Amino acid sequence: IDNKTTFRRPFGKILNMISGAIGSTVIIEIRRKGIPTPIKYYIKRGLFKLDYVRGMLLSGNQIGYIKLLHFFGEDTGSIEKFKGFLQKFKDSKVKGLIIDLRNNTGGHLRMAVTLSGYFLRPGQTVVISRGRSKNQDRILRASDSAGFFPANIPIIILINRGSASASEIMAGALQDHGRAKLL
């Protein structure tokens, strides 16, 4: 990056190397085994909006698929977008739903509770956290407006070693309540 090596540098340091003033240019040089000369990319720095939620209909519109990259973006509409895909799938009368949480390292606990609630009945426990003392214990439950997605539509949640934190909470809650199978 800008003629400085990234070899064995921590990811945070690499991000700092890429970051800079909006409108300035960063040069990223990539060396590949078997290719004698490096490939250079000149990238203009700027602000970008991350799209944390993606969805589509699969298998002749019979299966809904949602990829959730992280449990972030409440202020930019991630929760509404997630719920919008669920509505689209309900309207399309899907026969199943796949929620892809692979490599989702987590994010905001409240968002995990909200999204989990779309598949649970009001009042069902999403997560229990225990503190060092009793007054630090918390039980987070599906809200009174829970149960948005039909209970008769089966759900598969895709997870892997990169699924952590809020992903584990959502996957675990839906599995514990018999609402989803984990794959």
PDB file of N, CA, C and O in Angstrom, residues 51-54 65-74 78 82 99-109 111-113 115-116 157-172 183:
ATOM      1  N   ASP A  51     -23.759  -2.229   2.628  1.00  0.00           N
ATOM      2  CA  ASP A  51     -25.064  -2.871   2.545  1.00  0.00           C
ATOM      3  C   ASP A  51     -24.970  -4.166   3.344  1.00  0.00           C
ATOM      4  O   ASP A  51     -24.428  -5.162   2.856  1.00  0.00           O
ATOM      5  N   TYR A  52     -25.463  -4.145   4.576  1.00  0.00           N
ATOM      6  CA  TYR A  52     -25.316  -5.281   5.476  1.00  0.00           C
ATOM      7  C   TYR A  52     -26.309  -6.402   5.210  1.00  0.00           C
ATOM      8  O   TYR A  52     -26.127  -7.509   5.698  1.00  0.00           O
ATOM      9  N   VAL A  53     -27.386  -6.129   4.466  1.00  0.00           N
ATOM     10  CA  VAL A  53     -28.444  -7.114   4.248  1.00  0.00           C
ATOM     11  C   VAL A  53     -28.678  -7.279   2.750  1.00  0.00           C
ATOM     12  O   VAL A  53     -28.885  -6.297   2.043  1.00  0.00           O
ATOM     13  N   ARG A  54     -28.644  -8.530   2.308  1.00  0.00           N
ATOM     14  CA  ARG A  54     -28.948  -8.840   0.906  1.00  0.00           C
ATOM     15  C   ARG A  54     -29.942  -9.989   0.903  1.00  0.00           C
ATOM     16  O   ARG A  54     -29.894 -10.858   1.765  1.00  0.00           O
ATOM     17  N   TYR A  65     -33.866 -16.264   0.581  1.00  0.00           N
ATOM     18  CA  TYR A  65     -32.463 -16.286   1.026  1.00  0.00           C
ATOM     19  C   TYR A  65     -32.090 -14.889   1.495  1.00  0.00           C
ATOM     20  O   TYR A  65     -32.282 -13.904   0.772  1.00  0.00           O
ATOM     21  N   ILE A  66     -31.582 -14.809   2.731  1.00  0.00           N
ATOM     22  CA  ILE A  66     -31.086 -13.542   3.275  1.00  0.00           C
ATOM     23  C   ILE A  66     -29.657 -13.739   3.742  1.00  0.00           C
ATOM     24  O   ILE A  66     -29.368 -14.654   4.519  1.00  0.00           O
ATOM     25  N   LYS A  67     -28.769 -12.878   3.271  1.00  0.00           N
ATOM     26  CA  LYS A  67     -27.378 -12.843   3.731  1.00  0.00           C
ATOM     27  C   LYS A  67     -27.249 -11.613   4.622  1.00  0.00           C
ATOM     28  O   LYS A  67     -27.504 -10.495   4.196  1.00  0.00           O
ATOM     29  N   LEU A  68     -26.865 -11.853   5.869  1.00  0.00           N
ATOM     30  CA  LEU A  68     -26.658 -10.759   6.821  1.00  0.00           C
ATOM     31  C   LEU A  68     -25.166 -10.699   7.110  1.00  0.00           C
ATOM     32  O   LEU A  68     -24.604 -11.622   7.699  1.00  0.00           O
ATOM     33  N   LEU A  69     -24.516  -9.630   6.666  1.00  0.00           N
ATOM     34  CA  LEU A  69     -23.062  -9.517   6.789  1.00  0.00           C
ATOM     35  C   LEU A  69     -22.627  -9.223   8.215  1.00  0.00           C
ATOM     36  O   LEU A  69     -21.620  -9.750   8.678  1.00  0.00           O
ATOM     37  N   HIS A  70     -23.340  -8.348   8.894  1.00  0.00           N
ATOM     38  CA  HIS A  70     -23.065  -7.981  10.285  1.00  0.00           C
ATOM     39  C   HIS A  70     -24.354  -7.484  10.909  1.00  0.00           C
ATOM     40  O   HIS A  70     -25.275  -7.088  10.211  1.00  0.00           O
ATOM     41  N   PHE A  71     -24.403  -7.468  12.206  1.00  0.00           N
ATOM     42  CA  PHE A  71     -25.551  -6.933  12.923  1.00  0.00           C
ATOM     43  C   PHE A  71     -25.301  -5.441  13.188  1.00  0.00           C
ATOM     44  O   PHE A  71     -25.183  -5.001  14.332  1.00  0.00           O
ATOM     45  N   PHE A  72     -25.195  -4.683  12.113  1.00  0.00           N
ATOM     46  CA  PHE A  72     -24.995  -3.233  12.163  1.00  0.00           C
ATOM     47  C   PHE A  72     -25.948  -2.587  11.171  1.00  0.00           C
ATOM     48  O   PHE A  72     -26.591  -3.255  10.386  1.00  0.00           O
ATOM     49  N   GLY A  73     -25.959  -1.268  11.161  1.00  0.00           N
ATOM     50  CA  GLY A  73     -26.695  -0.526  10.151  1.00  0.00           C
ATOM     51  C   GLY A  73     -28.121  -0.187  10.518  1.00  0.00           C
ATOM     52  O   GLY A  73     -28.928   0.130   9.642  1.00  0.00           O
ATOM     53  N   GLU A  74     -28.435  -0.219  11.798  1.00  0.00           N
ATOM     54  CA  GLU A  74     -29.794   0.138  12.199  1.00  0.00           C
ATOM     55  C   GLU A  74     -30.161   1.541  11.728  1.00  0.00           C
ATOM     56  O   GLU A  74     -31.266   1.783  11.264  1.00  0.00           O
ATOM     57  N   SER A  78     -30.977  -1.258   8.075  1.00  0.00           N
ATOM     58  CA  SER A  78     -30.744  -2.706   7.972  1.00  0.00           C
ATOM     59  C   SER A  78     -31.917  -3.524   8.513  1.00  0.00           C
ATOM     60  O   SER A  78     -32.295  -4.529   7.914  1.00  0.00           O
ATOM     61  N   PHE A  82     -34.170  -6.024   6.246  1.00  0.00           N
ATOM     62  CA  PHE A  82     -34.327  -7.433   6.617  1.00  0.00           C
ATOM     63  C   PHE A  82     -35.813  -7.786   6.664  1.00  0.00           C
ATOM     64  O   PHE A  82     -36.252  -8.771   6.074  1.00  0.00           O
ATOM     65  N   ILE A  99     -31.194 -18.316   6.104  1.00  0.00           N
ATOM     66  CA  ILE A  99     -30.549 -17.127   6.656  1.00  0.00           C
ATOM     67  C   ILE A  99     -29.059 -17.439   6.710  1.00  0.00           C
ATOM     68  O   ILE A  99     -28.632 -18.359   7.391  1.00  0.00           O
ATOM     69  N   ASP A 100     -28.284 -16.677   5.974  1.00  0.00           N
ATOM     70  CA  ASP A 100     -26.854 -16.923   5.848  1.00  0.00           C
ATOM     71  C   ASP A 100     -26.085 -16.028   6.814  1.00  0.00           C
ATOM     72  O   ASP A 100     -25.998 -14.813   6.615  1.00  0.00           O
ATOM     73  N   LEU A 101     -25.539 -16.633   7.859  1.00  0.00           N
ATOM     74  CA  LEU A 101     -24.746 -15.903   8.859  1.00  0.00           C
ATOM     75  C   LEU A 101     -23.273 -16.324   8.801  1.00  0.00           C
ATOM     76  O   LEU A 101     -22.526 -16.053   9.740  1.00  0.00           O
ATOM     77  N   ARG A 102     -22.862 -16.947   7.704  1.00  0.00           N
ATOM     78  CA  ARG A 102     -21.462 -17.346   7.579  1.00  0.00           C
ATOM     79  C   ARG A 102     -20.563 -16.110   7.554  1.00  0.00           C
ATOM     80  O   ARG A 102     -20.879 -15.123   6.898  1.00  0.00           O
ATOM     81  N   ASN A 103     -19.504 -16.184   8.314  1.00  0.00           N
ATOM     82  CA  ASN A 103     -18.521 -15.099   8.431  1.00  0.00           C
ATOM     83  C   ASN A 103     -19.115 -13.799   8.967  1.00  0.00           C
ATOM     84  O   ASN A 103     -18.531 -12.739   8.802  1.00  0.00           O
ATOM     85  N   ASN A 104     -20.256 -13.882   9.607  1.00  0.00           N
ATOM     86  CA  ASN A 104     -20.862 -12.725  10.262  1.00  0.00           C
ATOM     87  C   ASN A 104     -20.294 -12.700  11.681  1.00  0.00           C
ATOM     88  O   ASN A 104     -20.649 -13.524  12.512  1.00  0.00           O
ATOM     89  N   THR A 105     -19.412 -11.745  11.935  1.00  0.00           N
ATOM     90  CA  THR A 105     -18.723 -11.689  13.227  1.00  0.00           C
ATOM     91  C   THR A 105     -19.539 -11.019  14.316  1.00  0.00           C
ATOM     92  O   THR A 105     -19.051 -10.846  15.422  1.00  0.00           O
ATOM     93  N   GLY A 106     -20.776 -10.670  14.009  1.00  0.00           N
ATOM     94  CA  GLY A 106     -21.651 -10.148  15.046  1.00  0.00           C
ATOM     95  C   GLY A 106     -21.955  -8.682  14.888  1.00  0.00           C
ATOM     96  O   GLY A 106     -22.050  -8.166  13.791  1.00  0.00           O
ATOM     97  N   GLY A 107     -22.105  -8.019  16.022  1.00  0.00           N
ATOM     98  CA  GLY A 107     -22.495  -6.618  16.021  1.00  0.00           C
ATOM     99  C   GLY A 107     -23.333  -6.298  17.236  1.00  0.00           C
ATOM    100  O   GLY A 107     -23.021  -6.715  18.347  1.00  0.00           O
ATOM    101  N   HIS A 108     -24.424  -5.598  17.003  1.00  0.00           N
ATOM    102  CA  HIS A 108     -25.249  -5.085  18.101  1.00  0.00           C
ATOM    103  C   HIS A 108     -26.224  -6.145  18.626  1.00  0.00           C
ATOM    104  O   HIS A 108     -26.996  -6.725  17.866  1.00  0.00           O
ATOM    105  N   LEU A 109     -26.172  -6.363  19.924  1.00  0.00           N
ATOM    106  CA  LEU A 109     -27.027  -7.347  20.582  1.00  0.00           C
ATOM    107  C   LEU A 109     -28.501  -7.032  20.361  1.00  0.00           C
ATOM    108  O   LEU A 109     -29.301  -7.922  20.073  1.00  0.00           O
ATOM    109  N   MET A 111     -29.983  -5.595  17.946  1.00  0.00           N
ATOM    110  CA  MET A 111     -30.407  -5.950  16.588  1.00  0.00           C
ATOM    111  C   MET A 111     -30.622  -7.455  16.480  1.00  0.00           C
ATOM    112  O   MET A 111     -31.582  -7.909  15.858  1.00  0.00           O
ATOM    113  N   ALA A 112     -29.754  -8.248  17.095  1.00  0.00           N
ATOM    114  CA  ALA A 112     -29.915  -9.699  17.091  1.00  0.00           C
ATOM    115  C   ALA A 112     -31.229 -10.097  17.764  1.00  0.00           C
ATOM    116  O   ALA A 112     -31.939 -10.983  17.290  1.00  0.00           O
ATOM    117  N   VAL A 113     -31.563  -9.438  18.849  1.00  0.00           N
ATOM    118  CA  VAL A 113     -32.813  -9.721  19.560  1.00  0.00           C
ATOM    119  C   VAL A 113     -34.008  -9.345  18.690  1.00  0.00           C
ATOM    120  O   VAL A 113     -34.973 -10.106  18.562  1.00  0.00           O
ATOM    121  N   LEU A 115     -34.185  -9.033  15.315  1.00  0.00           N
ATOM    122  CA  LEU A 115     -34.322  -9.920  14.157  1.00  0.00           C
ATOM    123  C   LEU A 115     -34.765 -11.318  14.572  1.00  0.00           C
ATOM    124  O   LEU A 115     -35.591 -11.933  13.891  1.00  0.00           O
ATOM    125  N   SER A 116     -34.245 -11.813  15.685  1.00  0.00           N
ATOM    126  CA  SER A 116     -34.677 -13.129  16.182  1.00  0.00           C
ATOM    127  C   SER A 116     -36.164 -13.121  16.483  1.00  0.00           C
ATOM    128  O   SER A 116     -36.875 -14.102  16.221  1.00  0.00           O
ATOM    129  N   ILE A 157     -30.345 -22.008   9.010  1.00  0.00           N
ATOM    130  CA  ILE A 157     -29.362 -20.947   9.237  1.00  0.00           C
ATOM    131  C   ILE A 157     -27.983 -21.501   8.903  1.00  0.00           C
ATOM    132  O   ILE A 157     -27.568 -22.523   9.454  1.00  0.00           O
ATOM    133  N   LEU A 158     -27.301 -20.846   7.989  1.00  0.00           N
ATOM    134  CA  LEU A 158     -25.950 -21.239   7.603  1.00  0.00           C
ATOM    135  C   LEU A 158     -24.953 -20.530   8.515  1.00  0.00           C
ATOM    136  O   LEU A 158     -25.006 -19.299   8.656  1.00  0.00           O
ATOM    137  N   ILE A 159     -24.070 -21.310   9.142  1.00  0.00           N
ATOM    138  CA  ILE A 159     -23.042 -20.750  10.021  1.00  0.00           C
ATOM    139  C   ILE A 159     -21.715 -21.428   9.704  1.00  0.00           C
ATOM    140  O   ILE A 159     -21.685 -22.474   9.056  1.00  0.00           O
ATOM    141  N   ASN A 160     -20.640 -20.828  10.164  1.00  0.00           N
ATOM    142  CA  ASN A 160     -19.316 -21.438  10.040  1.00  0.00           C
ATOM    143  C   ASN A 160     -18.436 -20.918  11.171  1.00  0.00           C
ATOM    144  O   ASN A 160     -18.919 -20.230  12.077  1.00  0.00           O
ATOM    145  N   ARG A 161     -17.153 -21.196  11.112  1.00  0.00           N
ATOM    146  CA  ARG A 161     -16.239 -20.748  12.168  1.00  0.00           C
ATOM    147  C   ARG A 161     -16.163 -19.230  12.270  1.00  0.00           C
ATOM    148  O   ARG A 161     -15.747 -18.704  13.284  1.00  0.00           O
ATOM    149  N   GLY A 162     -16.546 -18.532  11.216  1.00  0.00           N
ATOM    150  CA  GLY A 162     -16.524 -17.071  11.224  1.00  0.00           C
ATOM    151  C   GLY A 162     -17.795 -16.454  11.779  1.00  0.00           C
ATOM    152  O   GLY A 162     -17.905 -15.236  11.872  1.00  0.00           O
ATOM    153  N   SER A 163     -18.773 -17.273  12.149  1.00  0.00           N
ATOM    154  CA  SER A 163     -20.024 -16.774  12.737  1.00  0.00           C
ATOM    155  C   SER A 163     -19.811 -16.615  14.233  1.00  0.00           C
ATOM    156  O   SER A 163     -19.481 -17.578  14.920  1.00  0.00           O
ATOM    157  N   ALA A 164     -19.997 -15.407  14.742  1.00  0.00           N
ATOM    158  CA  ALA A 164     -19.704 -15.171  16.157  1.00  0.00           C
ATOM    159  C   ALA A 164     -20.670 -14.145  16.743  1.00  0.00           C
ATOM    160  O   ALA A 164     -21.415 -13.492  16.028  1.00  0.00           O
ATOM    161  N   SER A 165     -20.631 -14.054  18.066  1.00  0.00           N
ATOM    162  CA  SER A 165     -21.314 -12.999  18.811  1.00  0.00           C
ATOM    163  C   SER A 165     -22.813 -12.969  18.506  1.00  0.00           C
ATOM    164  O   SER A 165     -23.519 -13.915  18.814  1.00  0.00           O
ATOM    165  N   ALA A 166     -23.298 -11.893  17.931  1.00  0.00           N
ATOM    166  CA  ALA A 166     -24.726 -11.750  17.660  1.00  0.00           C
ATOM    167  C   ALA A 166     -25.235 -12.842  16.720  1.00  0.00           C
ATOM    168  O   ALA A 166     -26.390 -13.255  16.811  1.00  0.00           O
ATOM    169  N   SER A 167     -24.384 -13.329  15.820  1.00  0.00           N
ATOM    170  CA  SER A 167     -24.770 -14.433  14.934  1.00  0.00           C
ATOM    171  C   SER A 167     -25.074 -15.686  15.741  1.00  0.00           C
ATOM    172  O   SER A 167     -26.049 -16.390  15.484  1.00  0.00           O
ATOM    173  N   GLU A 168     -24.215 -15.961  16.713  1.00  0.00           N
ATOM    174  CA  GLU A 168     -24.419 -17.126  17.571  1.00  0.00           C
ATOM    175  C   GLU A 168     -25.682 -16.972  18.399  1.00  0.00           C
ATOM    176  O   GLU A 168     -26.402 -17.959  18.634  1.00  0.00           O
ATOM    177  N   ILE A 169     -25.958 -15.763  18.835  1.00  0.00           N
ATOM    178  CA  ILE A 169     -27.162 -15.526  19.638  1.00  0.00           C
ATOM    179  C   ILE A 169     -28.413 -15.788  18.825  1.00  0.00           C
ATOM    180  O   ILE A 169     -29.323 -16.505  19.250  1.00  0.00           O
ATOM    181  N   MET A 170     -28.462 -15.229  17.612  1.00  0.00           N
ATOM    182  CA  MET A 170     -29.639 -15.439  16.767  1.00  0.00           C
ATOM    183  C   MET A 170     -29.782 -16.910  16.395  1.00  0.00           C
ATOM    184  O   MET A 170     -30.868 -17.484  16.537  1.00  0.00           O
ATOM    185  N   ALA A 171     -28.704 -17.519  15.930  1.00  0.00           N
ATOM    186  CA  ALA A 171     -28.755 -18.923  15.532  1.00  0.00           C
ATOM    187  C   ALA A 171     -29.158 -19.804  16.712  1.00  0.00           C
ATOM    188  O   ALA A 171     -30.008 -20.693  16.577  1.00  0.00           O
ATOM    189  N   GLY A 172     -28.569 -19.558  17.864  1.00  0.00           N
ATOM    190  CA  GLY A 172     -28.870 -20.349  19.054  1.00  0.00           C
ATOM    191  C   GLY A 172     -30.303 -20.195  19.516  1.00  0.00           C
ATOM    192  O   GLY A 172     -30.960 -21.183  19.878  1.00  0.00           O
ATOM    193  N   LEU A 183     -26.917 -25.250   9.895  1.00  0.00           N
ATOM    194  CA  LEU A 183     -26.097 -26.006   8.956  1.00  0.00           C
ATOM    195  C   LEU A 183     -24.750 -25.311   8.824  1.00  0.00           C
ATOM    196  O   LEU A 183     -24.694 -24.115   8.631  1.00  0.00           O
TER     197      LEU A 183
END
